[in-house]
Amino acid sequence: VAGELHHVLMRGHNGHAVFADDEDRAAFVDLLREPAARQGVLIHAYALLTTEVHLLVTPREADALARLMQSIGRRYVALFSRRHARRGTLWDGRFRTSLLDAKTFLLQAILHIEALPVRTGLVTAAHDWRWSSAAHYSGHRRDPLVTDHALYWRLGNTPFERERAHALALDKSQQEADD
């Protein structure tokens, strides 16, 4: 749906890894950046895990998200298969997407996605996972892949206020998940 917030999920076929290492993740990010801009899909949050990809996006046109995911799916599979001398499908079918009400669920969705590397045991602090938007929103590094959603600005009047509020919310979210 054009102009609306979507949570996108892509899983590895039969739970297999879709990223063997950081080189694979870097290639995926590179393959995502240019087509997302070309297709008019704004990426608000993401996490690249071992066996799955989570994206929080807003497409500007109705078919832009499908075009982006088709492009990524084909290009990344070819690269991954060549690099790892493998054949066959990589993804567990078509990508899945859920439409979210940004006014209600934007921050919750960002926090959920960014906490996944901690919940899956990849890191102990979300902002330490290089392959997510957590470091961007908590002020540890700028990520050119991420476009802040307009509603995200409700967290504070300055970037520093938003970063602090985000970091506190992410910490609280992780603590609640641990309890």
mmCIF file of C-alpha atoms in Angstrom:
data_model
loop_
_atom_site.group_PDB
_atom_site.id
_atom_site.type_symbol
_atom_site.label_atom_id
_atom_site.label_comp_id
_atom_site.label_asym_id
_atom_site.label_seq_id
_atom_site.Cartn_x
_atom_site.Cartn_y
_atom_site.Cartn_z
ATOM 1 C CA VAL A 1 0.000 0.000 0.000
ATOM 2 C CA ALA A 2 1.593 3.252 -1.119
ATOM 3 C CA GLY A 3 2.541 5.647 1.642
ATOM 4 C CA GLU A 4 1.910 3.153 4.449
ATOM 5 C CA LEU A 5 4.293 1.434 6.855
ATOM 6 C CA HIS A 6 5.153 -2.231 6.128
ATOM 7 C CA HIS A 7 7.111 -4.821 8.092
ATOM 8 C CA VAL A 8 8.822 -7.094 5.573
ATOM 9 C CA LEU A 9 10.198 -10.532 6.432
ATOM 10 C CA MET A 10 12.342 -12.773 4.224
ATOM 11 C CA ARG A 11 13.416 -16.166 5.594
ATOM 12 C CA GLY A 12 15.970 -18.684 4.455
ATOM 13 C CA HIS A 13 14.616 -21.836 2.838
ATOM 14 C CA ASN A 14 14.069 -24.543 5.492
ATOM 15 C CA GLY A 15 15.630 -22.260 8.099
ATOM 16 C CA HIS A 16 19.016 -22.243 6.367
ATOM 17 C CA ALA A 17 21.394 -19.299 6.597
ATOM 18 C CA VAL A 18 21.003 -16.513 4.062
ATOM 19 C CA PHE A 19 24.189 -14.823 5.306
ATOM 20 C CA ALA A 20 27.382 -16.793 5.911
ATOM 21 C CA ASP A 21 29.417 -13.796 7.052
ATOM 22 C CA ASP A 22 29.723 -10.009 7.100
ATOM 23 C CA GLU A 23 30.754 -9.959 3.444
ATOM 24 C CA ASP A 24 27.353 -11.414 2.531
ATOM 25 C CA ARG A 25 25.576 -8.874 4.727
ATOM 26 C CA ALA A 26 27.543 -5.978 3.209
ATOM 27 C CA ALA A 27 26.656 -7.202 -0.277
ATOM 28 C CA PHE A 28 22.965 -7.391 0.664
ATOM 29 C CA VAL A 29 23.004 -3.827 2.025
ATOM 30 C CA ASP A 30 24.751 -2.615 -1.137
ATOM 31 C CA LEU A 31 22.206 -4.418 -3.315
ATOM 32 C CA LEU A 32 19.347 -2.936 -1.258
ATOM 33 C CA ARG A 33 20.428 0.719 -1.152
ATOM 34 C CA GLU A 34 20.289 1.726 -4.835
ATOM 35 C CA PRO A 35 17.102 -0.154 -5.863
ATOM 36 C CA ALA A 36 15.284 1.132 -2.764
ATOM 37 C CA ALA A 37 16.079 4.701 -3.787
ATOM 38 C CA ARG A 38 15.197 4.014 -7.433
ATOM 39 C CA GLN A 39 11.899 2.309 -6.555
ATOM 40 C CA GLY A 40 10.967 4.945 -3.982
ATOM 41 C CA VAL A 41 10.955 2.643 -0.961
ATOM 42 C CA LEU A 42 12.013 4.355 2.255
ATOM 43 C CA ILE A 43 13.777 2.058 4.723
ATOM 44 C CA HIS A 44 13.092 3.079 8.311
ATOM 45 C CA ALA A 45 14.569 0.108 10.175
ATOM 46 C CA TYR A 46 16.222 -3.201 9.406
ATOM 47 C CA ALA A 47 17.995 -6.211 10.863
ATOM 48 C CA LEU A 48 19.957 -8.787 8.914
ATOM 49 C CA LEU A 49 20.057 -11.979 10.966
ATOM 50 C CA THR A 50 21.670 -15.278 10.018
ATOM 51 C CA THR A 51 18.527 -16.883 8.618
ATOM 52 C CA GLU A 52 16.240 -13.927 7.944
ATOM 53 C CA VAL A 53 15.874 -10.290 6.964
ATOM 54 C CA HIS A 54 13.522 -7.800 8.615
ATOM 55 C CA LEU A 55 12.752 -4.431 7.020
ATOM 56 C CA LEU A 56 10.438 -1.618 8.083
ATOM 57 C CA VAL A 57 9.604 0.355 4.964
ATOM 58 C CA THR A 58 7.262 2.822 3.324
ATOM 59 C CA PRO A 59 6.812 2.434 -0.446
ATOM 60 C CA ARG A 60 5.850 5.577 -2.345
ATOM 61 C CA GLU A 61 3.992 3.626 -5.053
ATOM 62 C CA ALA A 62 1.717 0.607 -4.765
ATOM 63 C CA ASP A 63 3.972 -1.831 -6.646
ATOM 64 C CA ALA A 64 7.333 -0.373 -5.544
ATOM 65 C CA LEU A 65 7.846 -2.788 -2.648
ATOM 66 C CA ALA A 66 7.208 -5.861 -4.810
ATOM 67 C CA ARG A 67 9.625 -4.565 -7.473
ATOM 68 C CA LEU A 68 12.294 -3.885 -4.852
ATOM 69 C CA MET A 69 11.989 -7.293 -3.215
ATOM 70 C CA GLN A 70 12.037 -9.083 -6.569
ATOM 71 C CA SER A 71 15.195 -7.205 -7.549
ATOM 72 C CA ILE A 72 16.916 -7.938 -4.247
ATOM 73 C CA GLY A 73 15.836 -11.565 -4.231
ATOM 74 C CA ARG A 74 17.201 -12.294 -7.672
ATOM 75 C CA ARG A 75 20.409 -10.289 -7.428
ATOM 76 C CA TYR A 76 21.374 -11.433 -3.943
ATOM 77 C CA VAL A 77 20.634 -15.125 -4.616
ATOM 78 C CA ALA A 78 22.877 -15.046 -7.695
ATOM 79 C CA LEU A 79 25.675 -13.377 -5.743
ATOM 80 C CA PHE A 80 25.324 -15.691 -2.727
ATOM 81 C CA SER A 81 25.167 -18.828 -4.891
ATOM 82 C CA ARG A 82 28.231 -17.824 -6.904
ATOM 83 C CA ARG A 83 30.216 -16.912 -3.807
ATOM 84 C CA HIS A 84 29.368 -20.104 -1.926
ATOM 85 C CA ALA A 85 29.297 -22.505 -4.915
ATOM 86 C CA ARG A 86 25.725 -23.548 -4.320
ATOM 87 C CA ARG A 87 22.551 -24.026 -6.326
ATOM 88 C CA GLY A 88 18.870 -23.959 -5.604
ATOM 89 C CA THR A 89 16.555 -21.639 -3.810
ATOM 90 C CA LEU A 90 17.763 -19.459 -0.970
ATOM 91 C CA TRP A 91 14.509 -17.916 0.239
ATOM 92 C CA ASP A 92 11.566 -19.661 1.838
ATOM 93 C CA GLY A 93 9.084 -18.593 -0.791
ATOM 94 C CA ARG A 94 7.956 -15.049 -1.371
ATOM 95 C CA PHE A 95 8.655 -12.294 1.136
ATOM 96 C CA ARG A 96 5.990 -11.672 3.754
ATOM 97 C CA THR A 97 4.700 -8.249 4.667
ATOM 98 C CA SER A 98 2.439 -6.829 7.334
ATOM 99 C CA LEU A 99 0.810 -3.444 7.042
ATOM 100 C CA LEU A 100 1.214 -1.370 10.229
ATOM 101 C CA ASP A 101 -0.445 1.784 11.478
ATOM 102 C CA ALA A 102 2.560 4.112 11.812
ATOM 103 C CA LYS A 103 0.837 6.402 14.317
ATOM 104 C CA THR A 104 0.350 3.491 16.690
ATOM 105 C CA PHE A 105 3.174 1.049 15.958
ATOM 106 C CA LEU A 106 6.149 2.872 14.399
ATOM 107 C CA LEU A 107 8.396 2.970 17.457
ATOM 108 C CA GLN A 108 7.334 -0.500 18.649
ATOM 109 C CA ALA A 109 8.138 -1.964 15.232
ATOM 110 C CA ILE A 110 11.555 -0.280 15.081
ATOM 111 C CA LEU A 111 12.406 -1.498 18.584
ATOM 112 C CA HIS A 112 11.191 -5.023 17.835
ATOM 113 C CA ILE A 113 13.323 -5.285 14.695
ATOM 114 C CA GLU A 114 16.407 -3.768 16.316
ATOM 115 C CA ALA A 115 16.175 -6.064 19.350
ATOM 116 C CA LEU A 116 16.186 -9.234 17.229
ATOM 117 C CA PRO A 117 20.014 -9.565 17.111
ATOM 118 C CA VAL A 118 20.028 -9.515 20.924
ATOM 119 C CA ARG A 119 17.128 -11.962 21.216
ATOM 120 C CA THR A 120 18.843 -14.374 18.815
ATOM 121 C CA GLY A 121 22.149 -14.174 20.694
ATOM 122 C CA LEU A 122 24.204 -12.385 18.035
ATOM 123 C CA VAL A 123 25.130 -9.502 20.395
ATOM 124 C CA THR A 124 24.404 -8.369 23.935
ATOM 125 C CA ALA A 125 23.557 -4.750 22.990
ATOM 126 C CA ALA A 126 21.442 -3.938 19.937
ATOM 127 C CA HIS A 127 23.587 -0.989 18.820
ATOM 128 C CA ASP A 128 26.582 -3.361 18.597
ATOM 129 C CA TRP A 129 25.015 -5.267 15.681
ATOM 130 C CA ARG A 130 26.438 -3.572 12.613
ATOM 131 C CA TRP A 131 23.722 -5.021 10.390
ATOM 132 C CA SER A 132 20.719 -3.217 11.831
ATOM 133 C CA SER A 133 19.435 0.317 12.220
ATOM 134 C CA ALA A 134 19.933 0.339 16.025
ATOM 135 C CA ALA A 135 23.287 2.166 15.931
ATOM 136 C CA HIS A 136 21.793 4.785 13.599
ATOM 137 C CA TYR A 137 18.855 5.621 15.841
ATOM 138 C CA SER A 138 20.828 5.531 19.083
ATOM 139 C CA GLY A 139 23.465 7.920 17.725
ATOM 140 C CA HIS A 140 26.427 5.551 17.417
ATOM 141 C CA ARG A 141 26.799 5.954 13.633
ATOM 142 C CA ARG A 142 24.980 7.391 10.637
ATOM 143 C CA ASP A 143 23.473 4.810 8.309
ATOM 144 C CA PRO A 144 22.743 6.053 4.772
ATOM 145 C CA LEU A 145 20.318 3.172 4.255
ATOM 146 C CA VAL A 146 17.937 4.532 6.904
ATOM 147 C CA THR A 147 15.375 7.286 6.355
ATOM 148 C CA ASP A 148 13.719 8.537 9.517
ATOM 149 C CA HIS A 149 9.935 8.303 9.348
ATOM 150 C CA ALA A 150 8.271 11.700 9.841
ATOM 151 C CA LEU A 151 6.493 10.423 12.965
ATOM 152 C CA TYR A 152 9.831 9.395 14.487
ATOM 153 C CA TRP A 153 10.523 13.074 15.150
ATOM 154 C CA ARG A 154 7.961 12.939 17.973
ATOM 155 C CA LEU A 155 10.739 11.493 20.144
ATOM 156 C CA GLY A 156 12.445 14.876 20.472
ATOM 157 C CA ASN A 157 13.133 18.292 18.981
ATOM 158 C CA THR A 158 16.805 17.663 18.240
ATOM 159 C CA PRO A 159 18.700 14.652 16.893
ATOM 160 C CA PHE A 160 20.341 14.289 20.309
ATOM 161 C CA GLU A 161 16.967 14.165 22.085
ATOM 162 C CA ARG A 162 15.664 11.575 19.604
ATOM 163 C CA GLU A 163 18.820 9.459 19.899
ATOM 164 C CA ARG A 164 18.665 9.515 23.695
ATOM 165 C CA ALA A 165 14.941 8.700 23.749
ATOM 166 C CA HIS A 166 15.478 5.886 21.257
ATOM 167 C CA ALA A 167 18.409 4.406 23.189
ATOM 168 C CA LEU A 168 16.376 4.479 26.421
ATOM 169 C CA ALA A 169 13.353 2.883 24.731
ATOM 170 C CA LEU A 170 15.550 0.191 23.169
ATOM 171 C CA ASP A 171 17.199 -0.572 26.527
ATOM 172 C CA LYS A 172 13.778 -0.752 28.200
ATOM 173 C CA SER A 173 12.478 -3.007 25.429
ATOM 174 C CA GLN A 174 15.435 -5.362 25.823
ATOM 175 C CA GLN A 175 15.032 -5.443 29.627
ATOM 176 C CA GLU A 176 11.340 -6.283 29.309
ATOM 177 C CA ALA A 177 12.154 -9.078 26.864
ATOM 178 C CA ASP A 178 14.692 -10.487 29.336
ATOM 179 C CA ASP A 179 12.147 -10.530 32.185
#
